[in-house]
PDB file of C-alpha atoms and ligand atoms in Angstrom:
ATOM      1  CA  UNK A   8       0.000   0.000   0.000  1.00  0.00           C
ATOM      2  CA  UNK A   9       1.435   3.364  -1.068  1.00  0.00           C
ATOM      3  CA  UNK A  10       1.287   6.591   0.940  1.00  0.00           C
ATOM      4  CA  UNK A  11      -0.680   8.268  -1.885  1.00  0.00           C
ATOM      5  CA  UNK A  12      -2.898   5.409  -3.072  1.00  0.00           C
ATOM      6  CA  UNK A  13      -6.001   6.752  -4.839  1.00  0.00           C
ATOM      7  CA  UNK A  14      -4.722  10.333  -4.752  1.00  0.00           C
ATOM      8  CA  UNK A  15      -4.315  12.722  -7.675  1.00  0.00           C
ATOM      9  CA  UNK A  16      -1.412  15.163  -7.772  1.00  0.00           C
ATOM     10  CA  UNK A  17      -0.485  18.036 -10.041  1.00  0.00           C
ATOM     11  CA  UNK A  18       3.250  18.652 -10.263  1.00  0.00           C
ATOM     12  CA  UNK A  19       4.420  21.832 -11.974  1.00  0.00           C
ATOM     13  CA  UNK A  20       7.953  21.852 -13.303  1.00  0.00           C
ATOM     14  CA  UNK A  21       7.469  18.085 -13.593  1.00  0.00           C
ATOM     15  CA  UNK A  22       9.494  17.921 -16.795  1.00  0.00           C
ATOM     16  CA  UNK A  23      12.851  18.132 -15.040  1.00  0.00           C
ATOM     17  CA  UNK A  24      14.850  18.039 -11.829  1.00  0.00           C
ATOM     18  CA  UNK A  25      12.954  17.944  -8.542  1.00  0.00           C
ATOM     19  CA  UNK A  26       9.537  18.131 -10.224  1.00  0.00           C
ATOM     20  CA  UNK A  27      10.356  14.991 -12.199  1.00  0.00           C
ATOM     21  CA  UNK A  28      11.801  13.112  -9.217  1.00  0.00           C
ATOM     22  CA  UNK A  29       8.695  14.039  -7.230  1.00  0.00           C
ATOM     23  CA  UNK A  30       6.413  12.790 -10.013  1.00  0.00           C
ATOM     24  CA  UNK A  31       8.250   9.458  -9.997  1.00  0.00           C
ATOM     25  CA  UNK A  32       8.148   9.189  -6.216  1.00  0.00           C
ATOM     26  CA  UNK A  33       4.452  10.062  -6.018  1.00  0.00           C
ATOM     27  CA  UNK A  34       3.586   7.561  -8.760  1.00  0.00           C
ATOM     28  CA  UNK A  35       5.536   4.872  -6.908  1.00  0.00           C
ATOM     29  CA  UNK A  36       3.397   5.701  -3.847  1.00  0.00           C
ATOM     30  CA  UNK A  37       0.192   5.157  -5.831  1.00  0.00           C
ATOM     31  CA  UNK A  38      -0.762   8.664  -7.000  1.00  0.00           C
ATOM     32  CA  UNK A  39      -1.962   9.544 -10.484  1.00  0.00           C
ATOM     33  CA  UNK A  40       0.159  12.472 -11.618  1.00  0.00           C
ATOM     34  CA  UNK A  41      -0.544  15.420 -13.906  1.00  0.00           C
ATOM     35  CA  UNK A  42       2.822  16.753 -15.076  1.00  0.00           C
ATOM     36  CA  UNK A  43       2.733  20.462 -15.981  1.00  0.00           C
ATOM     37  CA  UNK A  44       5.633  22.225 -17.671  1.00  0.00           C
ATOM     38  CA  UNK A  45       6.570  24.521 -20.545  1.00  0.00           C
ATOM     39  CA  UNK A  46       9.145  21.901 -21.543  1.00  0.00           C
ATOM     40  CA  UNK A  47       7.084  19.496 -23.653  1.00  0.00           C
ATOM     41  CA  UNK A  48       9.905  17.058 -24.289  1.00  0.00           C
ATOM     42  CA  UNK A  49      10.822  16.856 -20.611  1.00  0.00           C
ATOM     43  CA  UNK A  50       7.200  16.587 -19.514  1.00  0.00           C
ATOM     44  CA  UNK A  51       6.476  13.747 -21.912  1.00  0.00           C
ATOM     45  CA  UNK A  52       9.677  11.988 -20.843  1.00  0.00           C
ATOM     46  CA  UNK A  53       8.538  12.140 -17.212  1.00  0.00           C
ATOM     47  CA  UNK A  54       5.194  10.622 -18.159  1.00  0.00           C
ATOM     48  CA  UNK A  55       6.991   7.804 -19.992  1.00  0.00           C
ATOM     49  CA  UNK A  56       9.166   7.156 -16.921  1.00  0.00           C
ATOM     50  CA  UNK A  57       6.076   7.007 -14.690  1.00  0.00           C
ATOM     51  CA  UNK A  58       4.367   4.618 -17.087  1.00  0.00           C
ATOM     52  CA  UNK A  59       7.486   2.426 -17.134  1.00  0.00           C
ATOM     53  CA  UNK A  60       7.009   2.110 -13.374  1.00  0.00           C
ATOM     54  CA  UNK A  61       3.417   0.992 -13.960  1.00  0.00           C
ATOM     55  CA  UNK A  62       2.009   4.342 -12.788  1.00  0.00           C
ATOM     56  CA  UNK A  63      -0.585   6.722 -14.235  1.00  0.00           C
ATOM     57  CA  UNK A  64       0.453  10.128 -15.549  1.00  0.00           C
ATOM     58  CA  UNK A  65      -0.320  12.681 -18.218  1.00  0.00           C
ATOM     59  CA  UNK A  66       1.449  15.763 -19.511  1.00  0.00           C
ATOM     60  CA  UNK A  67      -0.355  19.105 -19.739  1.00  0.00           C
ATOM     61  CA  UNK A  68       1.617  21.929 -21.343  1.00  0.00           C
ATOM     62  CA  UNK A  69       1.296  24.849 -18.914  1.00  0.00           C
ATOM     63  CA  UNK A  70       3.007  28.171 -18.411  1.00  0.00           C
ATOM     64  CA  UNK A  71       2.372  28.585 -14.694  1.00  0.00           C
ATOM     65  CA  UNK A  72       2.584  32.381 -14.949  1.00  0.00           C
ATOM     66  CA  UNK A  73      -0.456  32.368 -17.260  1.00  0.00           C
ATOM     67  CA  UNK A  74      -3.663  32.384 -15.214  1.00  0.00           C
ATOM     68  CA  UNK A  75      -5.877  30.936 -17.966  1.00  0.00           C
ATOM     69  CA  UNK A  76      -3.407  28.084 -18.500  1.00  0.00           C
ATOM     70  CA  UNK A  77      -3.363  27.294 -14.780  1.00  0.00           C
ATOM     71  CA  UNK A  78      -7.166  27.302 -14.571  1.00  0.00           C
ATOM     72  CA  UNK A  79      -7.313  24.879 -17.473  1.00  0.00           C
ATOM     73  CA  UNK A  80      -4.545  22.679 -15.965  1.00  0.00           C
ATOM     74  CA  UNK A  81      -6.543  22.128 -12.788  1.00  0.00           C
ATOM     75  CA  UNK A  82      -9.857  21.650 -14.626  1.00  0.00           C
ATOM     76  CA  UNK A  83      -8.325  19.194 -17.073  1.00  0.00           C
ATOM     77  CA  UNK A  84      -6.729  17.185 -14.260  1.00  0.00           C
ATOM     78  CA  UNK A  85     -10.009  16.991 -12.350  1.00  0.00           C
ATOM     79  CA  UNK A  86     -11.807  15.915 -15.526  1.00  0.00           C
ATOM     80  CA  UNK A  87      -9.217  13.244 -16.366  1.00  0.00           C
ATOM     81  CA  UNK A  88      -8.803  11.726 -12.894  1.00  0.00           C
ATOM     82  CA  UNK A  89     -11.994  12.732 -11.108  1.00  0.00           C
ATOM     83  CA  UNK A  90     -10.395  14.782  -8.316  1.00  0.00           C
ATOM     84  CA  UNK A  91      -7.379  16.840  -7.232  1.00  0.00           C
ATOM     85  CA  UNK A  92      -5.724  16.061  -3.874  1.00  0.00           C
ATOM     86  CA  UNK A  93      -2.399  17.816  -4.048  1.00  0.00           C
ATOM     87  CA  UNK A  94      -0.467  20.504  -5.854  1.00  0.00           C
ATOM     88  CA  UNK A  95       3.325  20.564  -5.923  1.00  0.00           C
ATOM     89  CA  UNK A  96       4.437  23.919  -7.311  1.00  0.00           C
ATOM     90  CA  UNK A  97       8.027  23.173  -8.335  1.00  0.00           C
ATOM     91  CA  UNK A  98       8.190  25.168 -11.591  1.00  0.00           C
ATOM     92  CA  UNK A  99      10.755  27.912 -11.285  1.00  0.00           C
ATOM     93  CA  UNK A 100      13.484  29.832 -13.047  1.00  0.00           C
ATOM     94  CA  UNK A 101      16.812  31.072 -11.705  1.00  0.00           C
ATOM     95  CA  UNK A 102      16.854  34.007 -14.139  1.00  0.00           C
ATOM     96  CA  UNK A 103      14.529  35.489 -16.760  1.00  0.00           C
ATOM     97  CA  UNK A 104      15.823  33.560 -19.771  1.00  0.00           C
ATOM     98  CA  UNK A 105      16.538  30.300 -17.936  1.00  0.00           C
ATOM     99  CA  UNK A 106      14.089  28.204 -19.947  1.00  0.00           C
ATOM    100  CA  UNK A 107      15.626  29.464 -23.184  1.00  0.00           C
ATOM    101  CA  UNK A 108      19.066  28.401 -21.902  1.00  0.00           C
ATOM    102  CA  UNK A 109      20.565  31.849 -22.469  1.00  0.00           C
ATOM    103  CA  UNK A 110      24.177  31.754 -21.229  1.00  0.00           C
ATOM    104  CA  UNK A 111      24.707  35.496 -21.827  1.00  0.00           C
ATOM    105  CA  UNK A 112      22.266  36.503 -19.095  1.00  0.00           C
ATOM    106  CA  UNK A 113      22.956  33.522 -16.799  1.00  0.00           C
ATOM    107  CA  UNK A 114      23.835  35.196 -13.463  1.00  0.00           C
ATOM    108  CA  UNK A 115      25.816  32.160 -12.322  1.00  0.00           C
ATOM    109  CA  UNK A 116      28.178  32.588 -15.284  1.00  0.00           C
ATOM    110  CA  UNK A 117      28.124  36.411 -15.326  1.00  0.00           C
ATOM    111  CA  UNK A 118      27.144  37.625 -11.832  1.00  0.00           C
ATOM    112  CA  UNK A 119      28.464  41.141 -12.411  1.00  0.00           C
ATOM    113  CA  UNK A 120      26.432  41.571 -15.598  1.00  0.00           C
ATOM    114  CA  UNK A 121      23.280  40.562 -13.719  1.00  0.00           C
ATOM    115  CA  UNK A 122      23.697  43.167 -10.975  1.00  0.00           C
ATOM    116  CA  UNK A 123      20.921  45.300  -9.576  1.00  0.00           C
ATOM    117  CA  UNK A 124      22.167  48.435 -11.313  1.00  0.00           C
ATOM    118  CA  UNK A 125      22.172  46.951 -14.792  1.00  0.00           C
ATOM    119  CA  UNK A 126      19.468  44.285 -14.948  1.00  0.00           C
ATOM    120  CA  UNK A 127      16.507  45.389 -17.120  1.00  0.00           C
ATOM    121  CA  UNK A 128      13.249  45.656 -15.176  1.00  0.00           C
ATOM    122  CA  UNK A 129      11.477  43.143 -17.430  1.00  0.00           C
ATOM    123  CA  UNK A 130      13.942  40.447 -16.409  1.00  0.00           C
ATOM    124  CA  UNK A 131      13.192  41.062 -12.728  1.00  0.00           C
ATOM    125  CA  UNK A 132       9.466  40.966 -13.552  1.00  0.00           C
ATOM    126  CA  UNK A 133       9.692  37.636 -15.410  1.00  0.00           C
ATOM    127  CA  UNK A 134      11.326  35.949 -12.408  1.00  0.00           C
ATOM    128  CA  UNK A 135       8.638  37.318 -10.082  1.00  0.00           C
ATOM    129  CA  UNK A 136       5.898  36.297 -12.552  1.00  0.00           C
ATOM    130  CA  UNK A 137       7.023  32.660 -12.657  1.00  0.00           C
ATOM    131  CA  UNK A 138       8.458  32.092  -9.176  1.00  0.00           C
ATOM    132  CA  UNK A 139       5.937  34.030  -7.098  1.00  0.00           C
ATOM    133  CA  UNK A 140       2.780  34.895  -9.050  1.00  0.00           C
ATOM    134  CA  UNK A 141       2.869  31.510 -10.797  1.00  0.00           C
ATOM    135  CA  UNK A 142       3.052  29.681  -7.472  1.00  0.00           C
ATOM    136  CA  UNK A 143       0.149  31.758  -6.148  1.00  0.00           C
ATOM    137  CA  UNK A 144      -1.960  31.000  -9.235  1.00  0.00           C
ATOM    138  CA  UNK A 145      -1.302  27.243  -9.035  1.00  0.00           C
ATOM    139  CA  UNK A 146      -1.890  27.010  -5.290  1.00  0.00           C
ATOM    140  CA  UNK A 147      -5.052  29.139  -5.427  1.00  0.00           C
ATOM    141  CA  UNK A 148      -6.594  27.243  -8.315  1.00  0.00           C
ATOM    142  CA  UNK A 149      -5.829  23.877  -6.719  1.00  0.00           C
ATOM    143  CA  UNK A 150      -7.379  25.083  -3.450  1.00  0.00           C
ATOM    144  CA  UNK A 151     -10.530  26.258  -5.253  1.00  0.00           C
ATOM    145  CA  UNK A 152     -10.863  22.783  -6.763  1.00  0.00           C
ATOM    146  CA  UNK A 153     -10.233  20.975  -3.457  1.00  0.00           C
ATOM    147  CA  UNK A 154     -12.763  23.182  -1.675  1.00  0.00           C
ATOM    148  CA  UNK A 155     -15.360  22.482  -4.388  1.00  0.00           C
ATOM    149  CA  UNK A 156     -14.676  18.752  -3.995  1.00  0.00           C
ATOM    150  CA  UNK A 157     -15.006  19.077  -0.186  1.00  0.00           C
ATOM    151  CA  UNK A 158     -12.201  16.719   0.784  1.00  0.00           C
ATOM    152  CA  UNK A 159      -9.211  18.917   1.751  1.00  0.00           C
ATOM    153  CA  UNK A 160      -5.760  18.385   0.340  1.00  0.00           C
ATOM    154  CA  UNK A 161      -2.183  19.579   0.366  1.00  0.00           C
ATOM    155  CA  UNK A 162      -0.062  22.150  -1.415  1.00  0.00           C
ATOM    156  CA  UNK A 163       3.731  22.156  -1.403  1.00  0.00           C
ATOM    157  CA  UNK A 164       5.605  25.175  -2.739  1.00  0.00           C
ATOM    158  CA  UNK A 165       9.301  25.516  -3.538  1.00  0.00           C
ATOM    159  CA  UNK A 166      11.296  28.207  -1.765  1.00  0.00           C
ATOM    160  CA  UNK A 167      15.115  28.049  -1.552  1.00  0.00           C
ATOM    161  CA  UNK A 168      18.056  28.727   0.721  1.00  0.00           C
ATOM    162  CA  UNK A 169      18.339  31.820  -1.492  1.00  0.00           C
ATOM    163  CA  UNK A 170      15.434  33.198   0.567  1.00  0.00           C
ATOM    164  CA  UNK A 171      17.728  33.489   3.584  1.00  0.00           C
ATOM    165  CA  UNK A 172      20.810  35.191   2.163  1.00  0.00           C
ATOM    166  CA  UNK A 173      21.528  37.705  -0.596  1.00  0.00           C
ATOM    167  CA  UNK A 174      23.281  36.336  -3.679  1.00  0.00           C
ATOM    168  CA  UNK A 175      24.934  38.545  -6.301  1.00  0.00           C
ATOM    169  CA  UNK A 176      23.096  38.569  -9.614  1.00  0.00           C
ATOM    170  CA  UNK A 177      19.933  36.857  -8.403  1.00  0.00           C
ATOM    171  CA  UNK A 178      18.169  39.538  -6.368  1.00  0.00           C
ATOM    172  CA  UNK A 179      14.919  38.786  -8.219  1.00  0.00           C
ATOM    173  CA  UNK A 180      15.241  35.062  -7.450  1.00  0.00           C
ATOM    174  CA  UNK A 181      16.024  35.692  -3.751  1.00  0.00           C
ATOM    175  CA  UNK A 182      13.056  38.053  -3.408  1.00  0.00           C
ATOM    176  CA  UNK A 183      10.703  35.624  -5.156  1.00  0.00           C
ATOM    177  CA  UNK A 184      11.722  32.796  -2.819  1.00  0.00           C
ATOM    178  CA  UNK A 185      11.211  34.943   0.312  1.00  0.00           C
ATOM    179  CA  UNK A 186       7.786  35.757  -1.096  1.00  0.00           C
ATOM    180  CA  UNK A 187       6.985  32.070  -1.446  1.00  0.00           C
ATOM    181  CA  UNK A 188       7.546  31.573   2.290  1.00  0.00           C
ATOM    182  CA  UNK A 189       4.998  34.264   3.209  1.00  0.00           C
ATOM    183  CA  UNK A 190       2.608  33.139   0.460  1.00  0.00           C
ATOM    184  CA  UNK A 191       2.742  29.660   1.983  1.00  0.00           C
ATOM    185  CA  UNK A 192       1.950  31.004   5.462  1.00  0.00           C
ATOM    186  CA  UNK A 193      -0.922  33.214   4.265  1.00  0.00           C
ATOM    187  CA  UNK A 194      -2.482  30.393   2.271  1.00  0.00           C
ATOM    188  CA  UNK A 195      -2.049  27.965   5.170  1.00  0.00           C
ATOM    189  CA  UNK A 196      -3.958  30.386   7.412  1.00  0.00           C
ATOM    190  CA  UNK A 197      -6.789  30.879   4.949  1.00  0.00           C
ATOM    191  CA  UNK A 198      -7.094  27.318   3.626  1.00  0.00           C
ATOM    192  CA  UNK A 199      -6.627  25.484   6.949  1.00  0.00           C
ATOM    193  CA  UNK A 200     -10.320  25.572   7.860  1.00  0.00           C
ATOM    194  CA  UNK A 201     -11.009  23.769   4.555  1.00  0.00           C
ATOM    195  CA  UNK A 202      -8.663  20.939   5.532  1.00  0.00           C
ATOM    196  CA  UNK A 203      -5.992  22.090   3.121  1.00  0.00           C
ATOM    197  CA  UNK A 204      -2.411  22.139   4.407  1.00  0.00           C
ATOM    198  CA  UNK A 205       0.152  24.385   2.696  1.00  0.00           C
ATOM    199  CA  UNK A 206       3.877  23.922   3.256  1.00  0.00           C
ATOM    200  CA  UNK A 207       7.106  24.734   1.474  1.00  0.00           C
ATOM    201  CA  UNK A 208      10.504  23.153   0.968  1.00  0.00           C
ATOM    202  CA  UNK A 209      13.634  25.291   0.840  1.00  0.00           C
ATOM    203  CA  UNK A 210      16.256  23.205  -0.962  1.00  0.00           C
ATOM    204  CA  UNK A 211      19.968  23.839  -0.652  1.00  0.00           C
ATOM    205  CA  UNK A 212      22.408  23.018  -3.468  1.00  0.00           C
ATOM    206  CA  UNK A 213      20.750  20.295  -5.550  1.00  0.00           C
ATOM    207  CA  UNK A 214      22.140  18.507  -8.601  1.00  0.00           C
ATOM    208  CA  UNK A 215      19.556  19.441 -11.267  1.00  0.00           C
ATOM    209  CA  UNK A 216      19.672  21.187 -14.665  1.00  0.00           C
ATOM    210  CA  UNK A 217      19.015  24.502 -12.875  1.00  0.00           C
ATOM    211  CA  UNK A 218      22.418  24.362 -11.230  1.00  0.00           C
ATOM    212  CA  UNK A 219      24.342  23.065 -14.239  1.00  0.00           C
ATOM    213  CA  UNK A 220      26.081  26.381 -14.934  1.00  0.00           C
ATOM    214  CA  UNK A 221      26.881  26.807 -11.246  1.00  0.00           C
ATOM    215  CA  UNK A 222      28.422  23.333 -11.285  1.00  0.00           C
ATOM    216  CA  UNK A 223      30.471  24.306 -14.351  1.00  0.00           C
ATOM    217  CA  UNK A 224      32.116  27.018 -12.259  1.00  0.00           C
ATOM    218  CA  UNK A 225      32.645  24.626  -9.320  1.00  0.00           C
ATOM    219  CA  UNK A 226      30.636  26.922  -7.041  1.00  0.00           C
ATOM    220  CA  UNK A 227      27.849  24.467  -6.254  1.00  0.00           C
ATOM    221  CA  UNK A 228      30.258  21.722  -5.240  1.00  0.00           C
ATOM    222  CA  UNK A 229      32.089  24.225  -3.035  1.00  0.00           C
ATOM    223  CA  UNK A 230      28.809  25.401  -1.501  1.00  0.00           C
ATOM    224  CA  UNK A 231      27.807  21.822  -0.701  1.00  0.00           C
ATOM    225  CA  UNK A 232      31.268  20.938   0.576  1.00  0.00           C
ATOM    226  CA  UNK A 233      31.132  23.772   3.132  1.00  0.00           C
ATOM    227  CA  UNK A 234      27.884  22.493   4.658  1.00  0.00           C
ATOM    228  CA  UNK A 235      27.663  20.260   7.749  1.00  0.00           C
ATOM    229  CA  UNK A 236      26.707  17.329   5.497  1.00  0.00           C
ATOM    230  CA  UNK A 237      29.608  18.192   3.186  1.00  0.00           C
ATOM    231  CA  UNK A 238      27.921  17.730  -0.198  1.00  0.00           C
ATOM    232  CA  UNK A 239      25.211  18.847  -2.555  1.00  0.00           C
ATOM    233  CA  UNK A 240      22.115  16.645  -2.864  1.00  0.00           C
ATOM    234  CA  UNK A 241      20.247  14.564  -5.399  1.00  0.00           C
ATOM    235  CA  UNK A 242      16.734  15.732  -6.355  1.00  0.00           C
ATOM    236  CA  UNK A 243      15.233  12.580  -4.829  1.00  0.00           C
ATOM    237  CA  UNK A 244      16.326  13.743  -1.378  1.00  0.00           C
ATOM    238  CA  UNK A 245      14.052  16.767  -1.753  1.00  0.00           C
ATOM    239  CA  UNK A 246      11.207  14.659  -3.166  1.00  0.00           C
ATOM    240  CA  UNK A 247      11.276  12.589   0.034  1.00  0.00           C
ATOM    241  CA  UNK A 248      10.463  15.769   1.973  1.00  0.00           C
ATOM    242  CA  UNK A 249       7.760  16.753  -0.534  1.00  0.00           C
ATOM    243  CA  UNK A 250       6.210  13.306  -0.104  1.00  0.00           C
ATOM    244  CA  UNK A 251       6.254  13.721   3.686  1.00  0.00           C
ATOM    245  CA  UNK A 252       4.531  17.117   3.441  1.00  0.00           C
ATOM    246  CA  UNK A 253       1.936  15.685   1.033  1.00  0.00           C
ATOM    247  CA  UNK A 254       1.187  12.454   2.896  1.00  0.00           C
ATOM    248  CA  UNK A 255      -0.803  11.998   6.097  1.00  0.00           C
ATOM    249  CA  UNK A 256       2.498  11.569   7.971  1.00  0.00           C
ATOM    250  CA  UNK A 257       2.541  15.389   8.233  1.00  0.00           C
ATOM    251  CA  UNK A 258      -1.153  15.722   9.107  1.00  0.00           C
ATOM    252  CA  UNK A 259      -0.614  18.426  11.780  1.00  0.00           C
ATOM    253  CA  UNK A 260       1.958  20.499   9.888  1.00  0.00           C
ATOM    254  CA  UNK A 261       0.944  23.585   7.910  1.00  0.00           C
ATOM    255  CA  UNK A 262       2.397  26.978   7.032  1.00  0.00           C
ATOM    256  CA  UNK A 263       5.953  25.710   7.470  1.00  0.00           C
ATOM    257  CA  UNK A 264       9.042  25.907   5.293  1.00  0.00           C
ATOM    258  CA  UNK A 265      11.288  22.876   5.636  1.00  0.00           C
ATOM    259  CA  UNK A 266      14.953  23.365   4.780  1.00  0.00           C
ATOM    260  CA  UNK A 267      16.275  20.411   2.789  1.00  0.00           C
ATOM    261  CA  UNK A 268      19.691  21.930   2.684  1.00  0.00           C
ATOM    262  CA  UNK A 269      22.471  19.830   4.193  1.00  0.00           C
ATOM    263  CA  UNK A 270      22.522  22.038   7.293  1.00  0.00           C
ATOM    264  CA  UNK A 271      22.740  25.485   5.664  1.00  0.00           C
ATOM    265  CA  UNK A 272      23.043  28.237   8.326  1.00  0.00           C
ATOM    266  CA  UNK A 273      23.192  25.620  11.087  1.00  0.00           C
ATOM    267  CA  UNK A 274      26.697  26.493  12.242  1.00  0.00           C
TER     268      UNK A 274
HETATM  269  N1  LIG B 317      18.467  23.107  -7.944  1.00  0.00           N
HETATM  270  C1  LIG B 317      18.642  23.782  -6.820  1.00  0.00           C
HETATM  271  O1  LIG B 317      19.736  23.792  -6.259  1.00  0.00           O
HETATM  272  C2  LIG B 317      17.485  24.525  -6.192  1.00  0.00           C
HETATM  273  C3  LIG B 317      17.665  25.043  -4.909  1.00  0.00           C
HETATM  274  C4  LIG B 317      16.601  25.689  -4.285  1.00  0.00           C
HETATM  275  C5  LIG B 317      15.382  25.808  -4.919  1.00  0.00           C
HETATM  276  N2  LIG B 317      15.221  25.309  -6.189  1.00  0.00           N
HETATM  277  C6  LIG B 317      13.885  25.430  -6.773  1.00  0.00           C
HETATM  278  O2  LIG B 317      13.378  24.130  -7.014  1.00  0.00           O
HETATM  279  C7  LIG B 317      12.428  24.167  -8.067  1.00  0.00           C
HETATM  280  C8  LIG B 317      12.763  23.094  -9.086  1.00  0.00           C
HETATM  281  O3  LIG B 317      14.008  23.428  -9.693  1.00  0.00           O
HETATM  282  P1  LIG B 317      15.026  22.350 -10.308  1.00  0.00           P
HETATM  283  O4  LIG B 317      16.332  22.576  -9.652  1.00  0.00           O
HETATM  284  O5  LIG B 317      14.415  21.011 -10.300  1.00  0.00           O
HETATM  285  O6  LIG B 317      15.173  22.950 -11.782  1.00  0.00           O
HETATM  286  P2  LIG B 317      14.829  22.341 -13.233  1.00  0.00           P
HETATM  287  O7  LIG B 317      15.264  23.354 -14.207  1.00  0.00           O
HETATM  288  O8  LIG B 317      15.385  20.971 -13.346  1.00  0.00           O
HETATM  289  O9  LIG B 317      13.236  22.262 -13.222  1.00  0.00           O
HETATM  290  C9  LIG B 317      12.437  23.405 -13.310  1.00  0.00           C
HETATM  291  C10 LIG B 317      11.319  23.114 -14.293  1.00  0.00           C
HETATM  292  O10 LIG B 317      10.408  24.220 -14.268  1.00  0.00           O
HETATM  293  C11 LIG B 317       9.977  24.430 -15.592  1.00  0.00           C
HETATM  294  N3  LIG B 317       9.452  25.778 -15.760  1.00  0.00           N
HETATM  295  C12 LIG B 317      10.135  26.949 -15.755  1.00  0.00           C
HETATM  296  N4  LIG B 317       9.311  27.976 -15.967  1.00  0.00           N
HETATM  297  C13 LIG B 317       8.061  27.459 -16.107  1.00  0.00           C
HETATM  298  C14 LIG B 317       6.786  28.021 -16.329  1.00  0.00           C
HETATM  299  N5  LIG B 317       6.618  29.343 -16.466  1.00  0.00           N
HETATM  300  N6  LIG B 317       5.717  27.187 -16.399  1.00  0.00           N
HETATM  301  C15 LIG B 317       5.886  25.848 -16.261  1.00  0.00           C
HETATM  302  N7  LIG B 317       7.075  25.262 -16.062  1.00  0.00           N
HETATM  303  C16 LIG B 317       8.148  26.062 -15.976  1.00  0.00           C
HETATM  304  C17 LIG B 317      11.209  24.179 -16.437  1.00  0.00           C
HETATM  305  O11 LIG B 317      10.878  23.952 -17.810  1.00  0.00           O
HETATM  306  C18 LIG B 317      11.788  22.960 -15.740  1.00  0.00           C
HETATM  307  O12 LIG B 317      11.297  21.762 -16.304  1.00  0.00           O
HETATM  308  C19 LIG B 317      12.486  25.583  -8.628  1.00  0.00           C
HETATM  309  O13 LIG B 317      11.403  26.328  -8.098  1.00  0.00           O
HETATM  310  C20 LIG B 317      13.807  26.117  -8.110  1.00  0.00           C
HETATM  311  O14 LIG B 317      13.802  27.507  -7.998  1.00  0.00           O
HETATM  312  C21 LIG B 317      16.249  24.677  -6.837  1.00  0.00           C
END
């Protein structure tokens, strides 16, 4: 018997990294999974991996910063699987042109060029649109559906250790991830009476495509090596925490942000 038997989960950013590892973990625990991403190839690959495991999944192309797309994602999932029990809002970008793979504006490769004084306002706005507004849209729409279905549910958002310390070149990212922590608390307060728990994970240095350029410079390995646990982590180690916050094992936990970060800021 799996921890999520009979449950239906929507996982944004499910086409890669921690979204994908969470989709695989949830499917292994019995959930049907709707994978939402702007990366069609990655999203379809995740679905194929879930099906290889004998699980149920479908891909729904979604830009999570687009309200109409998010509304249709949740409606389509409910139509396909009959209900929505959990939302994992993992979709995110580290800089405005991350999805396009633009190395010129990658702040990990060119931190000086991405400074506060020179970064165009629209790049700041794009990061806020995806990482903060997009998370709000996905969480709100999922909650509306859960409330209509009258059975409660869970929402897990993705913050970051970047919420706790300023990093050169990624002011927009840091601010968006601080916002996610407060968004999570506000939603937990408002949705709690409906039986909906809202929590966040704040990953440390994780080995995913998002940190590829940081790994190229050696900075991520150094960051992990300086931590109490002395290493960066695999995406599955974060998915374990997302599963905990989604399953009944965390039934009395809401409004919290759980660091999955190798001991960042511990010493
Ligand atoms: N990797 C790390 O070290 C780290 C650390 C802390 C927090 N995070 C956060 O974890 C989450 C997952 O990141 P990851 O490391 O797995 O990166 P990833 O690049 O592997 O996955 C992110 C996914 O989000 C998708 N995405 C981006 N914009 C989207 C949009 N507008 N609509 C739908 N999908 C969109 C991408 O296509 C990609 O598939 C992100 O929110 C990220 O900010 C990552």
